[in-house]
């Protein structure tokens, strides 16, 4: 075999850097590209976070330990496990529960990133300026979307999520110039 082939060796960092230059999607409009890329990237992060958390709780429960390091019987009341269907056993019900929880969490992370990214881009294009006001509106709407994606949401929770989203995104925008 001849080694005439011109093969390019790329490192993981080269691949990561290329994400900034060339997008994952070309849907024909920068807004659609931005929303789709933000959704996919954040959903991936959400999936990794959910799986790692589930694995941690399953391991802790299987070892008979609480997250505080004590034995399971040391703390009064039932453990506050975020996913009650995960039993720490390797059975079909636990796997199904983990897949459902991972999918739900991935969707929520992707929803938040897609909505926020799309709104900040759209407001920047509409207003002609990128400032804290765009971030505040995008954060508030994203907070409402996240609140609506959870079960048994109350009016107070929706308002609280909107205020929190606006405050966090405005602070991040204002602090981005400092650091």
Tab-separated table of N, CA and C in Angstrom:
chain	number	residue	atom	x	y	z
A	1	UNK	N	0.839	-1.177	0.000
A	1	UNK	CA	0.000	0.000	0.000
A	1	UNK	C	0.880	1.235	0.000
A	2	UNK	N	0.525	2.178	-0.794
A	2	UNK	CA	1.301	3.409	-0.830
A	2	UNK	C	0.720	4.411	0.147
A	3	UNK	N	1.572	5.266	0.607
A	3	UNK	CA	1.121	6.276	1.563
A	3	UNK	C	0.967	7.625	0.888
A	4	UNK	N	0.420	7.600	-0.347
A	4	UNK	CA	0.217	8.836	-1.094
A	4	UNK	C	-0.986	9.616	-0.593
A	5	UNK	N	-1.839	8.946	0.122
A	5	UNK	CA	-3.037	9.634	0.582
A	5	UNK	C	-2.660	10.772	1.522
A	6	UNK	N	-3.297	11.885	1.316
A	6	UNK	CA	-3.057	13.050	2.152
A	6	UNK	C	-4.085	13.040	3.273
A	7	UNK	N	-3.714	12.462	4.383
A	7	UNK	CA	-4.633	12.413	5.511
A	7	UNK	C	-4.264	13.505	6.498
A	8	UNK	N	-5.269	14.149	6.956
A	8	UNK	CA	-5.067	15.235	7.908
A	8	UNK	C	-5.400	14.731	9.302
A	9	UNK	N	-4.480	14.895	10.199
A	9	UNK	CA	-4.702	14.499	11.578
A	9	UNK	C	-5.162	15.717	12.354
A	10	UNK	N	-6.340	15.579	12.961
A	10	UNK	CA	-6.897	16.692	13.728
A	10	UNK	C	-7.054	16.263	15.173
A	11	UNK	N	-6.721	17.157	16.051
A	11	UNK	CA	-6.884	16.873	17.471
A	11	UNK	C	-8.296	17.249	17.898
A	12	UNK	N	-8.640	16.867	19.107
A	12	UNK	CA	-9.946	17.220	19.651
A	12	UNK	C	-10.089	18.733	19.747
A	13	UNK	N	-9.040	19.417	20.126
A	13	UNK	CA	-9.102	20.878	20.236
A	13	UNK	C	-9.317	21.523	18.865
A	14	UNK	N	-8.745	20.943	17.802
A	14	UNK	CA	-8.998	21.462	16.458
A	14	UNK	C	-10.474	21.339	16.108
A	15	UNK	N	-11.075	20.215	16.483
A	15	UNK	CA	-12.493	20.013	16.219
A	15	UNK	C	-13.346	21.014	16.996
A	16	UNK	N	-13.009	21.237	18.239
A	16	UNK	CA	-13.769	22.174	19.068
A	16	UNK	C	-13.634	23.586	18.510
A	17	UNK	N	-12.437	23.967	18.117
A	17	UNK	CA	-12.235	25.306	17.542
A	17	UNK	C	-12.997	25.489	16.247
A	18	UNK	N	-13.161	24.427	15.474
A	18	UNK	CA	-13.863	24.544	14.196
A	18	UNK	C	-15.352	24.802	14.390
A	19	UNK	N	-15.894	24.465	15.576
A	19	UNK	CA	-17.308	24.754	15.833
A	19	UNK	C	-17.577	26.249	15.769
A	20	UNK	N	-16.621	27.057	16.202
A	20	UNK	CA	-16.818	28.501	16.187
A	20	UNK	C	-16.774	29.063	14.775
A	21	UNK	N	-16.007	28.448	13.901
A	21	UNK	CA	-15.856	28.960	12.543
A	21	UNK	C	-16.957	28.461	11.611
A	22	UNK	N	-17.239	27.203	11.662
A	22	UNK	CA	-18.270	26.624	10.809
A	22	UNK	C	-19.324	25.992	11.701
A	23	UNK	N	-20.559	26.339	11.436
A	23	UNK	CA	-21.633	25.841	12.280
A	23	UNK	C	-21.968	24.391	12.023
A	24	UNK	N	-22.724	23.837	12.941
A	24	UNK	CA	-23.185	22.459	12.791
A	24	UNK	C	-24.288	22.362	11.750
A	25	UNK	N	-25.049	23.418	11.595
A	25	UNK	CA	-26.210	23.412	10.719
A	25	UNK	C	-26.122	24.551	9.715
A	26	UNK	N	-26.755	24.335	8.579
A	26	UNK	CA	-26.983	25.418	7.639
A	26	UNK	C	-28.437	25.321	7.206
A	27	UNK	N	-29.285	25.989	7.974
A	27	UNK	CA	-30.722	25.940	7.725
A	27	UNK	C	-31.205	27.096	6.857
A	28	UNK	N	-30.274	27.880	6.337
A	28	UNK	CA	-30.636	28.941	5.415
A	28	UNK	C	-30.791	30.317	6.029
A	29	UNK	N	-30.807	30.413	7.342
A	29	UNK	CA	-30.936	31.720	7.987
A	29	UNK	C	-30.112	31.702	9.268
A	30	UNK	N	-29.379	32.791	9.538
A	30	UNK	CA	-28.541	32.810	10.741
A	30	UNK	C	-29.311	32.586	12.040
A	31	UNK	N	-30.544	33.060	12.125
A	31	UNK	CA	-31.348	32.868	13.327
A	31	UNK	C	-31.645	31.381	13.549
A	32	UNK	N	-32.075	30.708	12.501
A	32	UNK	CA	-32.368	29.281	12.618
A	32	UNK	C	-31.113	28.482	12.950
A	33	UNK	N	-29.993	28.842	12.308
A	33	UNK	CA	-28.729	28.155	12.595
A	33	UNK	C	-28.335	28.326	14.050
A	34	UNK	N	-28.465	29.534	14.541
A	34	UNK	CA	-28.064	29.823	15.920
A	34	UNK	C	-28.942	29.082	16.933
A	35	UNK	N	-30.245	29.091	16.711
A	35	UNK	CA	-31.162	28.410	17.624
A	35	UNK	C	-30.896	26.907	17.617
A	36	UNK	N	-30.755	26.321	16.433
A	36	UNK	CA	-30.541	24.879	16.331
A	36	UNK	C	-29.214	24.472	16.971
A	37	UNK	N	-28.155	25.222	16.706
A	37	UNK	CA	-26.853	24.891	17.287
A	37	UNK	C	-26.867	25.036	18.804
A	38	UNK	N	-27.479	26.089	19.301
A	38	UNK	CA	-27.571	26.271	20.750
A	38	UNK	C	-28.366	25.150	21.389
A	39	UNK	N	-29.469	24.782	20.759
A	39	UNK	CA	-30.302	23.710	21.293
A	39	UNK	C	-29.520	22.400	21.372
A	40	UNK	N	-28.852	22.030	20.292
A	40	UNK	CA	-28.135	20.750	20.247
A	40	UNK	C	-26.981	20.726	21.243
A	41	UNK	N	-26.207	21.800	21.292
A	41	UNK	CA	-25.067	21.836	22.213
A	41	UNK	C	-25.527	21.768	23.672
A	42	UNK	N	-26.529	22.556	24.026
A	42	UNK	CA	-27.007	22.565	25.410
A	42	UNK	C	-27.723	21.260	25.757
A	43	UNK	N	-28.443	20.688	24.813
A	43	UNK	CA	-29.103	19.414	25.076
A	43	UNK	C	-28.072	18.324	25.351
A	44	UNK	N	-26.970	18.362	24.644
A	44	UNK	CA	-25.890	17.409	24.905
A	44	UNK	C	-25.312	17.581	26.288
A	45	UNK	N	-25.111	18.821	26.683
A	45	UNK	CA	-24.603	19.102	28.031
A	45	UNK	C	-25.613	18.637	29.076
A	46	UNK	N	-26.884	18.898	28.830
A	46	UNK	CA	-27.925	18.457	29.757
A	46	UNK	C	-27.978	16.945	29.883
A	47	UNK	N	-27.784	16.243	28.780
A	47	UNK	CA	-27.795	14.776	28.823
A	47	UNK	C	-26.625	14.246	29.638
A	48	UNK	N	-25.449	14.804	29.420
A	48	UNK	CA	-24.273	14.372	30.183
A	48	UNK	C	-24.477	14.650	31.669
A	49	UNK	N	-25.007	15.807	31.987
A	49	UNK	CA	-25.242	16.170	33.389
A	49	UNK	C	-26.258	15.233	34.016
A	50	UNK	N	-27.340	14.926	33.313
A	50	UNK	CA	-28.383	14.051	33.861
A	50	UNK	C	-27.866	12.632	34.063
A	51	UNK	N	-27.130	12.117	33.106
A	51	UNK	CA	-26.601	10.758	33.228
A	51	UNK	C	-25.593	10.676	34.364
A	52	UNK	N	-24.719	11.677	34.478
A	52	UNK	CA	-23.720	11.643	35.552
A	52	UNK	C	-24.391	11.760	36.922
A	53	UNK	N	-25.421	12.586	37.040
A	53	UNK	CA	-26.135	12.705	38.308
A	53	UNK	C	-26.854	11.404	38.643
A	54	UNK	N	-27.500	10.803	37.644
A	54	UNK	CA	-28.184	9.528	37.872
A	54	UNK	C	-27.200	8.445	38.288
A	55	UNK	N	-26.058	8.419	37.644
A	55	UNK	CA	-25.042	7.419	38.004
A	55	UNK	C	-24.555	7.642	39.429
A	56	UNK	N	-24.378	8.881	39.802
A	56	UNK	CA	-23.941	9.190	41.166
A	56	UNK	C	-24.972	8.712	42.185
A	57	UNK	N	-26.241	9.065	41.990
A	57	UNK	CA	-27.273	8.666	42.946
A	57	UNK	C	-27.450	7.147	42.988
A	58	UNK	N	-27.321	6.505	41.846
A	58	UNK	CA	-27.428	5.049	41.815
A	58	UNK	C	-26.271	4.414	42.576
A	59	UNK	N	-25.058	4.946	42.383
A	59	UNK	CA	-23.892	4.405	43.096
A	59	UNK	C	-24.002	4.651	44.596
A	60	UNK	N	-24.427	5.842	44.989
A	60	UNK	CA	-24.567	6.163	46.408
A	60	UNK	C	-25.628	5.277	47.041
A	61	UNK	N	-26.741	5.116	46.343
A	61	UNK	CA	-27.815	4.282	46.874
A	61	UNK	C	-27.374	2.817	46.946
A	62	UNK	N	-26.662	2.358	45.937
A	62	UNK	CA	-26.187	0.974	45.928
A	62	UNK	C	-25.182	0.698	47.034
A	63	UNK	N	-24.404	1.720	47.421
A	63	UNK	CA	-23.423	1.555	48.488
A	63	UNK	C	-24.052	1.755	49.864
A	64	UNK	N	-25.300	2.207	49.903
A	64	UNK	CA	-25.978	2.434	51.179
A	64	UNK	C	-25.533	3.708	51.860
A	65	UNK	N	-25.050	4.679	51.092
A	65	UNK	CA	-24.586	5.952	51.644
A	65	UNK	C	-25.499	7.078	51.222
A	66	UNK	N	-25.528	8.108	52.027
A	66	UNK	CA	-26.207	9.345	51.658
A	66	UNK	C	-25.182	10.235	50.977
A	67	UNK	N	-25.649	11.266	50.289
A	67	UNK	CA	-24.724	12.173	49.622
A	67	UNK	C	-23.868	12.940	50.619
A	68	UNK	N	-24.283	13.020	51.892
A	68	UNK	CA	-23.499	13.700	52.904
A	68	UNK	C	-22.383	12.837	53.456
A	69	UNK	N	-22.311	11.563	53.074
A	69	UNK	CA	-21.233	10.703	53.501
A	69	UNK	C	-21.607	9.759	54.621
A	70	UNK	N	-22.777	9.913	55.236
A	70	UNK	CA	-23.191	9.051	56.341
A	70	UNK	C	-23.934	7.842	55.826
A	71	UNK	N	-24.257	6.951	56.729
A	71	UNK	CA	-25.028	5.769	56.357
A	71	UNK	C	-26.467	6.166	56.064
A	72	UNK	N	-27.147	5.342	55.304
A	72	UNK	CA	-28.499	5.670	54.863
A	72	UNK	C	-29.465	5.840	56.027
A	73	UNK	N	-29.269	5.140	57.116
A	73	UNK	CA	-30.188	5.239	58.234
A	73	UNK	C	-29.892	6.398	59.161
A	74	UNK	N	-28.833	7.158	58.915
A	74	UNK	CA	-28.441	8.235	59.813
A	74	UNK	C	-29.324	9.464	59.712
A	75	UNK	N	-29.957	9.657	58.587
A	75	UNK	CA	-30.724	10.883	58.365
A	75	UNK	C	-32.202	10.566	58.518
A	76	UNK	N	-32.905	11.433	59.258
A	76	UNK	CA	-34.335	11.228	59.470
A	76	UNK	C	-35.093	11.434	58.169
A	77	UNK	N	-36.119	10.658	57.971
A	77	UNK	CA	-36.953	10.803	56.793
A	77	UNK	C	-36.365	10.083	55.597
A	78	UNK	N	-37.135	10.091	54.526
A	78	UNK	CA	-36.710	9.413	53.303
A	78	UNK	C	-35.679	10.253	52.568
A	79	UNK	N	-34.848	9.575	51.832
A	79	UNK	CA	-33.870	10.271	50.994
A	79	UNK	C	-34.587	11.090	49.952
A	80	UNK	N	-34.040	12.231	49.649
A	80	UNK	CA	-34.647	13.074	48.629
A	80	UNK	C	-33.992	12.773	47.299
A	81	UNK	N	-34.412	11.697	46.701
A	81	UNK	CA	-33.889	11.270	45.421
A	81	UNK	C	-34.676	11.984	44.330
A	82	UNK	N	-34.020	12.686	43.394
A	82	UNK	CA	-34.763	13.429	42.393
A	82	UNK	C	-35.502	12.538	41.399
A	83	UNK	N	-35.097	11.273	41.297
A	83	UNK	CA	-35.732	10.366	40.368
A	83	UNK	C	-36.171	9.120	41.126
A	84	UNK	N	-37.390	9.092	41.651
A	84	UNK	CA	-37.820	7.988	42.503
A	84	UNK	C	-37.910	6.649	41.778
A	85	UNK	N	-38.006	6.639	40.460
A	85	UNK	CA	-38.112	5.381	39.733
A	85	UNK	C	-36.770	4.689	39.551
A	86	UNK	N	-35.670	5.391	39.826
A	86	UNK	CA	-34.358	4.759	39.752
A	86	UNK	C	-34.129	4.019	41.057
A	87	UNK	N	-33.979	2.733	40.967
A	87	UNK	CA	-33.902	1.929	42.179
A	87	UNK	C	-32.497	1.488	42.517
A	88	UNK	N	-31.512	1.761	41.677
A	88	UNK	CA	-30.168	1.308	41.944
A	88	UNK	C	-29.931	-0.109	41.478
A	89	UNK	N	-30.941	-0.734	40.941
A	89	UNK	CA	-30.826	-2.076	40.419
A	89	UNK	C	-30.670	-1.994	38.911
A	90	UNK	N	-30.160	-3.044	38.329
A	90	UNK	CA	-30.035	-3.071	36.880
A	90	UNK	C	-31.263	-3.767	36.309
A	91	UNK	N	-32.351	-3.054	36.295
A	91	UNK	CA	-33.555	-3.619	35.715
A	91	UNK	C	-34.119	-2.674	34.672
A	92	UNK	N	-35.063	-3.160	33.940
A	92	UNK	CA	-35.622	-2.412	32.817
A	92	UNK	C	-36.316	-1.125	33.269
A	93	UNK	N	-37.003	-1.175	34.396
A	93	UNK	CA	-37.718	0.000	34.890
A	93	UNK	C	-36.748	1.135	35.229
A	94	UNK	N	-35.620	0.810	35.852
A	94	UNK	CA	-34.623	1.828	36.185
A	94	UNK	C	-34.015	2.435	34.927
A	95	UNK	N	-33.725	1.602	33.944
A	95	UNK	CA	-33.159	2.093	32.697
A	95	UNK	C	-34.148	3.001	31.977
A	96	UNK	N	-35.399	2.601	31.932
A	96	UNK	CA	-36.424	3.431	31.290
A	96	UNK	C	-36.571	4.765	32.012
A	97	UNK	N	-36.549	4.745	33.330
A	97	UNK	CA	-36.655	5.985	34.097
A	97	UNK	C	-35.467	6.897	33.811
A	98	UNK	N	-34.267	6.335	33.730
A	98	UNK	CA	-33.084	7.148	33.459
A	98	UNK	C	-33.150	7.755	32.059
A	99	UNK	N	-33.598	6.975	31.080
A	99	UNK	CA	-33.710	7.487	29.716
A	99	UNK	C	-34.739	8.611	29.646
A	100	UNK	N	-35.885	8.427	30.306
A	100	UNK	CA	-36.913	9.477	30.311
A	100	UNK	C	-36.408	10.743	30.993
A	101	UNK	N	-35.753	10.584	32.134
A	101	UNK	CA	-35.242	11.744	32.860
A	101	UNK	C	-34.155	12.458	32.073
A	102	UNK	N	-33.296	11.684	31.427
A	102	UNK	CA	-32.237	12.281	30.616
A	102	UNK	C	-32.837	13.027	29.433
A	103	UNK	N	-33.816	12.450	28.790
A	103	UNK	CA	-34.472	13.124	27.672
A	103	UNK	C	-35.163	14.404	28.085
A	104	UNK	N	-35.849	14.365	29.235
A	104	UNK	CA	-36.539	15.553	29.728
A	104	UNK	C	-35.538	16.663	30.053
A	105	UNK	N	-34.475	16.281	30.738
A	105	UNK	CA	-33.486	17.287	31.112
A	105	UNK	C	-32.751	17.837	29.891
A	106	UNK	N	-32.446	16.985	28.925
A	106	UNK	CA	-31.811	17.447	27.689
A	106	UNK	C	-32.704	18.451	26.973
A	107	UNK	N	-33.988	18.136	26.918
A	107	UNK	CA	-34.937	19.041	26.274
A	107	UNK	C	-34.976	20.389	26.988
A	108	UNK	N	-34.999	20.374	28.320
A	108	UNK	CA	-35.054	21.627	29.070
A	108	UNK	C	-33.807	22.465	28.842
A	109	UNK	N	-32.629	21.836	28.877
A	109	UNK	CA	-31.388	22.582	28.624
A	109	UNK	C	-31.385	23.138	27.195
A	110	UNK	N	-31.772	22.308	26.232
A	110	UNK	CA	-31.809	22.759	24.846
A	110	UNK	C	-32.822	23.865	24.622
A	111	UNK	N	-33.986	23.731	25.258
A	111	UNK	CA	-35.019	24.754	25.160
A	111	UNK	C	-34.506	26.088	25.682
A	112	UNK	N	-33.880	26.052	26.848
A	112	UNK	CA	-33.362	27.289	27.427
A	112	UNK	C	-32.330	27.940	26.519
A	113	UNK	N	-31.390	27.164	26.030
A	113	UNK	CA	-30.343	27.725	25.180
A	113	UNK	C	-30.901	28.213	23.852
A	114	UNK	N	-31.788	27.442	23.244
A	114	UNK	CA	-32.356	27.837	21.959
A	114	UNK	C	-33.198	29.095	22.051
A	115	UNK	N	-34.057	29.155	23.058
A	115	UNK	CA	-34.916	30.339	23.236
A	115	UNK	C	-34.062	31.570	23.529
A	116	UNK	N	-33.123	31.430	24.469
A	116	UNK	CA	-32.297	32.580	24.833
A	116	UNK	C	-31.455	33.052	23.648
A	117	UNK	N	-30.811	32.127	22.976
A	117	UNK	CA	-29.951	32.491	21.854
A	117	UNK	C	-30.752	33.127	20.716
A	118	UNK	N	-31.894	32.532	20.399
A	118	UNK	CA	-32.733	33.086	19.336
A	118	UNK	C	-33.271	34.458	19.668
A	119	UNK	N	-33.682	34.643	20.913
A	119	UNK	CA	-34.215	35.951	21.308
A	119	UNK	C	-33.132	37.030	21.335
A	120	UNK	N	-31.959	36.694	21.852
A	120	UNK	CA	-30.901	37.712	21.869
A	120	UNK	C	-30.502	38.096	20.448
A	121	UNK	N	-30.433	37.113	19.556
A	121	UNK	CA	-30.100	37.412	18.160
A	121	UNK	C	-31.200	38.247	17.512
A	122	UNK	N	-32.456	37.832	17.690
A	122	UNK	CA	-33.575	38.556	17.091
A	122	UNK	C	-33.696	39.981	17.617
A	123	UNK	N	-33.523	40.155	18.918
A	123	UNK	CA	-33.602	41.506	19.487
A	123	UNK	C	-32.440	42.379	19.023
A	124	UNK	N	-31.274	41.783	18.888
A	124	UNK	CA	-30.118	42.547	18.381
A	124	UNK	C	-30.385	43.012	16.949
A	125	UNK	N	-30.932	42.132	16.126
A	125	UNK	CA	-31.236	42.498	14.749
A	125	UNK	C	-32.366	43.533	14.676
A	126	UNK	N	-33.376	43.385	15.514
A	126	UNK	CA	-34.521	44.300	15.481
A	126	UNK	C	-34.157	45.682	16.020
A	127	UNK	N	-33.406	45.727	17.112
A	127	UNK	CA	-33.068	46.998	17.747
A	127	UNK	C	-31.781	47.604	17.215
A	128	UNK	N	-30.946	46.776	16.601
A	128	UNK	CA	-29.684	47.267	16.061
A	128	UNK	C	-28.589	47.422	17.107
A	129	UNK	N	-28.814	46.938	18.305
A	129	UNK	CA	-27.824	47.060	19.370
A	129	UNK	C	-27.928	45.828	20.276
A	130	UNK	N	-26.764	45.425	20.801
A	130	UNK	CA	-26.749	44.325	21.768
A	130	UNK	C	-26.391	44.914	23.123
A	131	UNK	N	-27.378	44.946	24.023
A	131	UNK	CA	-27.146	45.526	25.346
A	131	UNK	C	-27.864	44.694	26.408
A	132	UNK	N	-27.820	45.181	27.632
A	132	UNK	CA	-28.407	44.456	28.749
A	132	UNK	C	-29.916	44.330	28.617
A	133	UNK	N	-30.552	45.261	27.910
A	133	UNK	CA	-32.009	45.194	27.744
A	133	UNK	C	-32.411	43.962	26.934
A	134	UNK	N	-31.663	43.681	25.864
A	134	UNK	CA	-31.927	42.467	25.083
A	134	UNK	C	-31.760	41.227	25.961
A	135	UNK	N	-30.691	41.221	26.750
A	135	UNK	CA	-30.435	40.079	27.627
A	135	UNK	C	-31.533	39.917	28.670
A	136	UNK	N	-32.022	41.032	29.203
A	136	UNK	CA	-33.070	40.963	30.225
A	136	UNK	C	-34.357	40.391	29.651
A	137	UNK	N	-34.756	40.855	28.485
A	137	UNK	CA	-35.982	40.350	27.862
A	137	UNK	C	-35.823	38.869	27.503
A	138	UNK	N	-34.689	38.521	26.899
A	138	UNK	CA	-34.449	37.131	26.516
A	138	UNK	C	-34.396	36.232	27.754
A	139	UNK	N	-33.771	36.698	28.818
A	139	UNK	CA	-33.703	35.917	30.052
A	139	UNK	C	-35.068	35.726	30.683
A	140	UNK	N	-35.891	36.767	30.664
A	140	UNK	CA	-37.235	36.667	31.235
A	140	UNK	C	-38.097	35.677	30.449
A	141	UNK	N	-38.069	35.763	29.134
A	141	UNK	CA	-38.867	34.849	28.312
A	141	UNK	C	-38.350	33.420	28.454
A	142	UNK	N	-37.032	33.254	28.533
A	142	UNK	CA	-36.452	31.928	28.728
A	142	UNK	C	-36.862	31.362	30.082
A	143	UNK	N	-36.858	32.202	31.105
A	143	UNK	CA	-37.311	31.754	32.428
A	143	UNK	C	-38.753	31.295	32.409
A	144	UNK	N	-39.609	32.012	31.709
A	144	UNK	CA	-41.015	31.618	31.587
A	144	UNK	C	-41.128	30.285	30.844
A	145	UNK	N	-40.360	30.132	29.767
A	145	UNK	CA	-40.404	28.876	28.999
A	145	UNK	C	-39.966	27.696	29.857
A	146	UNK	N	-38.927	27.887	30.656
A	146	UNK	CA	-38.469	26.806	31.531
A	146	UNK	C	-39.497	26.488	32.603
A	147	UNK	N	-40.114	27.515	33.157
A	147	UNK	CA	-41.133	27.284	34.173
A	147	UNK	C	-42.321	26.526	33.588
A	148	UNK	N	-42.678	26.851	32.376
A	148	UNK	CA	-43.820	26.187	31.734
A	148	UNK	C	-43.499	24.740	31.356
A	149	UNK	N	-42.214	24.397	31.245
A	149	UNK	CA	-41.822	23.037	30.871
A	149	UNK	C	-41.823	22.083	32.057
A	150	UNK	N	-42.036	22.608	33.259
A	150	UNK	CA	-42.066	21.746	34.437
A	150	UNK	C	-43.517	21.423	34.798
A	151	UNK	N	-43.668	20.392	35.622
A	151	UNK	CA	-45.007	19.971	36.019
A	151	UNK	C	-45.528	20.831	37.170
A	152	UNK	N	-46.839	21.011	37.220
A	152	UNK	CA	-47.516	21.708	38.313
A	152	UNK	C	-46.949	23.106	38.565
A	153	UNK	N	-46.802	23.875	37.520
A	153	UNK	CA	-46.253	25.213	37.643
A	153	UNK	C	-47.318	26.183	38.128
A	154	UNK	N	-46.949	26.996	39.107
A	154	UNK	CA	-47.862	28.015	39.605
A	154	UNK	C	-47.514	29.370	38.993
A	155	UNK	N	-48.429	30.302	39.133
A	155	UNK	CA	-48.213	31.659	38.629
A	155	UNK	C	-46.994	32.288	39.291
A	156	UNK	N	-46.846	32.062	40.581
A	156	UNK	CA	-45.713	32.624	41.315
A	156	UNK	C	-44.387	32.069	40.801
A	157	UNK	N	-44.348	30.770	40.474
A	157	UNK	CA	-43.121	30.174	39.948
A	157	UNK	C	-42.771	30.755	38.587
A	158	UNK	N	-43.765	31.006	37.764
A	158	UNK	CA	-43.524	31.591	36.440
A	158	UNK	C	-42.925	32.985	36.583
A	159	UNK	N	-43.517	33.797	37.454
A	159	UNK	CA	-43.005	35.149	37.675
A	159	UNK	C	-41.600	35.103	38.261
A	160	UNK	N	-41.379	34.224	39.211
A	160	UNK	CA	-40.058	34.095	39.831
A	160	UNK	C	-39.006	33.675	38.806
A	161	UNK	N	-39.344	32.727	37.932
A	161	UNK	CA	-38.402	32.292	36.901
A	161	UNK	C	-38.117	33.407	35.899
A	162	UNK	N	-39.131	34.196	35.564
A	162	UNK	CA	-38.921	35.311	34.641
A	162	UNK	C	-37.988	36.349	35.248
A	163	UNK	N	-38.213	36.684	36.501
A	163	UNK	CA	-37.355	37.674	37.172
A	163	UNK	C	-35.929	37.136	37.314
A	164	UNK	N	-35.805	35.872	37.702
A	164	UNK	CA	-34.481	35.269	37.858
A	164	UNK	C	-33.743	35.214	36.531
A	165	UNK	N	-34.423	34.796	35.480
A	165	UNK	CA	-33.801	34.743	34.153
A	165	UNK	C	-33.350	36.102	33.678
A	166	UNK	N	-34.182	37.114	33.887
A	166	UNK	CA	-33.808	38.476	33.484
A	166	UNK	C	-32.615	38.975	34.285
A	167	UNK	N	-32.604	38.721	35.581
A	167	UNK	CA	-31.511	39.190	36.432
A	167	UNK	C	-30.195	38.507	36.086
A	168	UNK	N	-30.230	37.191	35.919
A	168	UNK	CA	-28.994	36.456	35.629
A	168	UNK	C	-28.430	36.847	34.271
A	169	UNK	N	-29.281	36.904	33.257
A	169	UNK	CA	-28.777	37.230	31.920
A	169	UNK	C	-28.316	38.685	31.819
A	170	UNK	N	-28.992	39.595	32.517
A	170	UNK	CA	-28.540	40.997	32.526
A	170	UNK	C	-27.209	41.129	33.233
A	171	UNK	N	-27.076	40.471	34.366
A	171	UNK	CA	-25.803	40.517	35.097
A	171	UNK	C	-24.678	39.917	34.266
A	172	UNK	N	-24.952	38.804	33.591
A	172	UNK	CA	-23.922	38.182	32.752
A	172	UNK	C	-23.517	39.117	31.625
A	173	UNK	N	-24.491	39.816	31.046
A	173	UNK	CA	-24.172	40.752	29.958
A	173	UNK	C	-23.353	41.919	30.477
A	174	UNK	N	-23.732	42.454	31.619
A	174	UNK	CA	-23.004	43.592	32.176
A	174	UNK	C	-21.610	43.210	32.636
A	175	UNK	N	-21.448	42.000	33.182
A	175	UNK	CA	-20.149	41.554	33.671
A	175	UNK	C	-19.235	41.048	32.558
A	176	UNK	N	-19.792	40.755	31.382
A	176	UNK	CA	-18.963	40.221	30.296
A	176	UNK	C	-17.918	41.234	29.834
A	177	UNK	N	-18.202	42.504	29.968
A	177	UNK	CA	-17.229	43.525	29.581
A	177	UNK	C	-16.139	43.717	30.620
A	178	UNK	N	-16.386	43.304	31.850
A	178	UNK	CA	-15.422	43.503	32.932
A	178	UNK	C	-14.364	42.417	32.922
A	179	UNK	N	-14.799	41.178	32.713
A	179	UNK	CA	-13.857	40.050	32.803
A	179	UNK	C	-13.363	39.676	31.462
